[in-house]
mmCIF file of C-alpha atoms in Angstrom:
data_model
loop_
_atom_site.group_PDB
_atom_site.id
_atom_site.type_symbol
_atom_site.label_atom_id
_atom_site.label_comp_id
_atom_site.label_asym_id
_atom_site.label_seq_id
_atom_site.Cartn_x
_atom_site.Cartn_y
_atom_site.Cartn_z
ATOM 1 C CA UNK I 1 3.378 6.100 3.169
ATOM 2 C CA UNK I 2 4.348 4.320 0.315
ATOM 3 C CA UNK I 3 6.782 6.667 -1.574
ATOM 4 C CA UNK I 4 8.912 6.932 1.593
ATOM 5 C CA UNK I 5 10.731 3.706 1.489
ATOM 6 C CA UNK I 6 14.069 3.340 -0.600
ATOM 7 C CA UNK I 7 14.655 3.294 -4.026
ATOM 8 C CA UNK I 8 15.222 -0.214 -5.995
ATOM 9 C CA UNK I 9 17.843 -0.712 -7.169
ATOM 10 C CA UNK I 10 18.508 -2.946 -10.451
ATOM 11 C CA UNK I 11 21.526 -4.537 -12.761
ATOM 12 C CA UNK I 12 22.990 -2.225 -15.433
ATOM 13 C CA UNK I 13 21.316 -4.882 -17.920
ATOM 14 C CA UNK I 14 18.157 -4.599 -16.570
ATOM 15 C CA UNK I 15 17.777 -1.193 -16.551
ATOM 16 C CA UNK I 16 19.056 -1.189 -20.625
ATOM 17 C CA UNK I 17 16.018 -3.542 -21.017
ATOM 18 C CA UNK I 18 13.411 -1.376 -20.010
ATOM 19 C CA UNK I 19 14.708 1.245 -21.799
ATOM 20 C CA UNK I 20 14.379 -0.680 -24.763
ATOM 21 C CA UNK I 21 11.287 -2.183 -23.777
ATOM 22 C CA UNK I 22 10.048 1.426 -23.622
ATOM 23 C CA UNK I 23 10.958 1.689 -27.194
ATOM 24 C CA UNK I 24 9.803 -0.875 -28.578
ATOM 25 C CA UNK I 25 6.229 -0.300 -26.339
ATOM 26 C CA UNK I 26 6.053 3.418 -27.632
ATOM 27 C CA UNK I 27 5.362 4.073 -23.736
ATOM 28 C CA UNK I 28 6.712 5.177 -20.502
ATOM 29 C CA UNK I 29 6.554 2.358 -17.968
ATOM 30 C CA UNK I 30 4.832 3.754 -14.903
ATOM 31 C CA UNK I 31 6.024 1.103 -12.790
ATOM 32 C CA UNK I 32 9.874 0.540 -14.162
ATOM 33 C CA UNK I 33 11.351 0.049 -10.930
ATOM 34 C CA UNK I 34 8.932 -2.441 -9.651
ATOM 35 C CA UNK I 35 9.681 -4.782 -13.515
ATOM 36 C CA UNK I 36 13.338 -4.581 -13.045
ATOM 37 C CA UNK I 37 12.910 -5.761 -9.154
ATOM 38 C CA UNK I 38 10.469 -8.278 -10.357
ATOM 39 C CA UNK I 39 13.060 -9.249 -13.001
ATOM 40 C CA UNK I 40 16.369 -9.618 -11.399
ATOM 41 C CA UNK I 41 14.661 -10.638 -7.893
ATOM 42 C CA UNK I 42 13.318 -13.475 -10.447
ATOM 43 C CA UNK I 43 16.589 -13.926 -11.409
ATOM 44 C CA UNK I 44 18.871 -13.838 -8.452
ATOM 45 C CA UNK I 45 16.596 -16.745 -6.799
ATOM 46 C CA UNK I 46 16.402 -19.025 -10.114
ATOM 47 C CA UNK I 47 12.764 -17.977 -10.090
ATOM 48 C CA UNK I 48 12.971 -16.895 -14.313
ATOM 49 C CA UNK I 49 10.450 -19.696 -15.107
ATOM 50 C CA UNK I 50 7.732 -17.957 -12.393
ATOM 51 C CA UNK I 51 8.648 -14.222 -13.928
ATOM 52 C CA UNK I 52 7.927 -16.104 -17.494
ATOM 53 C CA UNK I 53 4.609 -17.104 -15.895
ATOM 54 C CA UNK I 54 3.546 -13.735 -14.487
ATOM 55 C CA UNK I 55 4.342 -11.911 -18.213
ATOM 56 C CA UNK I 56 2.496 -14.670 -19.196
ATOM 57 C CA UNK I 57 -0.815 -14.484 -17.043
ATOM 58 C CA UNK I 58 -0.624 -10.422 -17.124
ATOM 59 C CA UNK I 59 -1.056 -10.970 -21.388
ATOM 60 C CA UNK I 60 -3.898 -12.961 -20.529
ATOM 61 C CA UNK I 61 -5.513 -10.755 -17.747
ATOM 62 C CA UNK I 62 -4.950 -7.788 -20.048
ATOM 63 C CA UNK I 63 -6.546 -8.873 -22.849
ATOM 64 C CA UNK I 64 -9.211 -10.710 -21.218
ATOM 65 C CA UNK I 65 -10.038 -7.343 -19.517
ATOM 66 C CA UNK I 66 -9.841 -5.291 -22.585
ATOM 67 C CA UNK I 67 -12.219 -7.767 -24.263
ATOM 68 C CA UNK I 68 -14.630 -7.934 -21.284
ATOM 69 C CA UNK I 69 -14.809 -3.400 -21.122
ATOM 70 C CA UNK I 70 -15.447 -3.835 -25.369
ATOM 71 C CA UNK I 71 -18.259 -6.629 -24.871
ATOM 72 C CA UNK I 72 -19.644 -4.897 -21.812
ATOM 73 C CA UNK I 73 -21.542 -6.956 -19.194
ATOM 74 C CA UNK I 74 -24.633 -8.151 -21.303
ATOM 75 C CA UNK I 75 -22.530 -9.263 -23.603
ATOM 76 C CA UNK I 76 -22.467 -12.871 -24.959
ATOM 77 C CA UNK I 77 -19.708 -14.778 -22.934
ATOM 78 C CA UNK I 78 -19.174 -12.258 -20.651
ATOM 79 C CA UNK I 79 -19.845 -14.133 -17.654
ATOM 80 C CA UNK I 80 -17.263 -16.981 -18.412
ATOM 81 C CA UNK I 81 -14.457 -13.937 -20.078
ATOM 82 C CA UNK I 82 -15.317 -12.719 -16.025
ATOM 83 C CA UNK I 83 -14.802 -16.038 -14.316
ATOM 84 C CA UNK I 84 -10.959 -16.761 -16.481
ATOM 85 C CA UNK I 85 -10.198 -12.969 -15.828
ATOM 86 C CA UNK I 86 -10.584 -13.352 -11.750
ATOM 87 C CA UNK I 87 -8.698 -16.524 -11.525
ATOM 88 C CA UNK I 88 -6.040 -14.739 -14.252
ATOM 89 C CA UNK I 89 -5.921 -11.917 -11.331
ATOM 90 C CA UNK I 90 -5.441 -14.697 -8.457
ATOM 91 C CA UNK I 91 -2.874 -16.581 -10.837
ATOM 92 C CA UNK I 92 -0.883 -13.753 -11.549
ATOM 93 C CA UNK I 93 -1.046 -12.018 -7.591
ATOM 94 C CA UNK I 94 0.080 -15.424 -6.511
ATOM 95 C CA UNK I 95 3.058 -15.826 -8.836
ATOM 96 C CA UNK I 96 4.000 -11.928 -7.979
ATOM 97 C CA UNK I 97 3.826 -13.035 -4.305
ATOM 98 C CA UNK I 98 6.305 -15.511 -4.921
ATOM 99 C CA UNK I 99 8.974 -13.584 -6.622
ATOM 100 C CA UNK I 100 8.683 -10.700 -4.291
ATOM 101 C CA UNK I 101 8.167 -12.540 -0.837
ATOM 102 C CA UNK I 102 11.998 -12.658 -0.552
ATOM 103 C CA UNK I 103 12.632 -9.041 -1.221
ATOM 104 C CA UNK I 104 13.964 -6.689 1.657
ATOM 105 C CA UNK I 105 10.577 -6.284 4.234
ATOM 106 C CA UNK I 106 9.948 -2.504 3.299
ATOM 107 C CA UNK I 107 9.870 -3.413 -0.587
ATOM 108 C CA UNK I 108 7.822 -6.153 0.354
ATOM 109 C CA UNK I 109 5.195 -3.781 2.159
ATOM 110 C CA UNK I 110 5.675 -1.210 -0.704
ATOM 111 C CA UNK I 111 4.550 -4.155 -3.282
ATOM 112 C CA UNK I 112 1.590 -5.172 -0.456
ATOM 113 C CA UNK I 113 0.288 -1.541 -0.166
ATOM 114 C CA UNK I 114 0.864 -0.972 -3.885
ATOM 115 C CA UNK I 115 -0.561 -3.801 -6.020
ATOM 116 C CA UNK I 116 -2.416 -6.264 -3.417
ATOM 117 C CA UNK I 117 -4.987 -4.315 -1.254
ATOM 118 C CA UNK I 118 -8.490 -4.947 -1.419
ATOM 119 C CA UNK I 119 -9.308 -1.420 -2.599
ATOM 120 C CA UNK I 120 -9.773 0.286 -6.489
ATOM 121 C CA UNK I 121 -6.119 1.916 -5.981
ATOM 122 C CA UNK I 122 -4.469 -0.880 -5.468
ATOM 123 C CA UNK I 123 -6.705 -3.049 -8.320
ATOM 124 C CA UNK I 124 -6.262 -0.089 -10.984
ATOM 125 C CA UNK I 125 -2.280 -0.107 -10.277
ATOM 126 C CA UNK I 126 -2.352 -4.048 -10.287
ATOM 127 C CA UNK I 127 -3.635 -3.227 -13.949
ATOM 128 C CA UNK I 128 -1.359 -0.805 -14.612
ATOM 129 C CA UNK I 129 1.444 -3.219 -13.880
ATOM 130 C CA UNK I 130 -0.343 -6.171 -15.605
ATOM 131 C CA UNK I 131 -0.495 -4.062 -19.151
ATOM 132 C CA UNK I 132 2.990 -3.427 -18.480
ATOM 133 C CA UNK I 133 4.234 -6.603 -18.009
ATOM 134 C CA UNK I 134 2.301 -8.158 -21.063
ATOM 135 C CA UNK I 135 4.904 -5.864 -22.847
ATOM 136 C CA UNK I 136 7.535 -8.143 -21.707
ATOM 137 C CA UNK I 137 5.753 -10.920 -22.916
ATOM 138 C CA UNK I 138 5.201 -9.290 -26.325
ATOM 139 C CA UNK I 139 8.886 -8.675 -26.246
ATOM 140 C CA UNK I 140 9.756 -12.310 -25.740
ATOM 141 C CA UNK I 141 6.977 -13.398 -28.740
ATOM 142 C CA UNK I 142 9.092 -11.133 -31.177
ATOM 143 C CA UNK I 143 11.667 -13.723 -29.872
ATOM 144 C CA UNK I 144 13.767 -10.889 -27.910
ATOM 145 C CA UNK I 145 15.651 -11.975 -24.889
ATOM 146 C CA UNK I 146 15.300 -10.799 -21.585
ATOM 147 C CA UNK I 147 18.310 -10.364 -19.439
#
């Protein structure tokens, strides 16, 4: 089961982020824990440039999805919006792969289980953490830093 395995733990500084980030978001970050591992996993490896890349792709994929649920299927350019928002997804699962495949083995399987199945759970809280993380990246456009 997924909500048996420890808690994350994070720096002071990151957790005072997403706080902030919360703020500035007007939200309440479902998946807090799993940003700040993301973050200071990122971080502690000298992996910042792939987190950049993740906020970066999950803007993209966010939008791109929002855009392609407004045009609806029939609508013009839909099929190319479709083809950039599945290779967004692949992008940005294969960048989060790489920040968290050094993580302790049960938060590994606790990221597997939670965000990389084959199944609508684990797509629809892939999302969920994708709109999330494009908050960073609006963050970082307002030219705040992250820790």
């Amino acid at each position: 089961m997924i909500g048996s395995f420890r808690k994350m733990t994070m720096r002071q500084e990151t957790g005072q982020f997403l706080k902030e980030l919360e703020a500035y978001a007007k939200i309440t970050l479902r998946f807090k824990e799993e940003i700040g591992l993301l973050l200071d996993q990122s971080r502690e490896t000298g992996k910042m440039q792939v987190f950049e890349d993740v906020v970066f792709f999950s803007k993209f994929v966010s939008k791109s999805h929002e855009l392609m649920k407004r045009i609806g299927p029939d609508g013009e350019g839909y099929d190319k919006l479709s083809a950039e928002f599945q290779s967004g997804i692949e992008k940005t699962t294969s960048l989060l792969k790489t920040i968290v495949k050094e993580v302790p083995e049960d938060m590994k399987i606790r990221f597997t289980g939670r965000f990389f199945g084959m199944d609508p759970d684990s797509f629809a809280s892939l999302m969920a953490l994708v709109r999330e993380l494009s908050w960073v990246k609006n963050w970082m456009l307002d030219g705040r830093k992250v820790p």
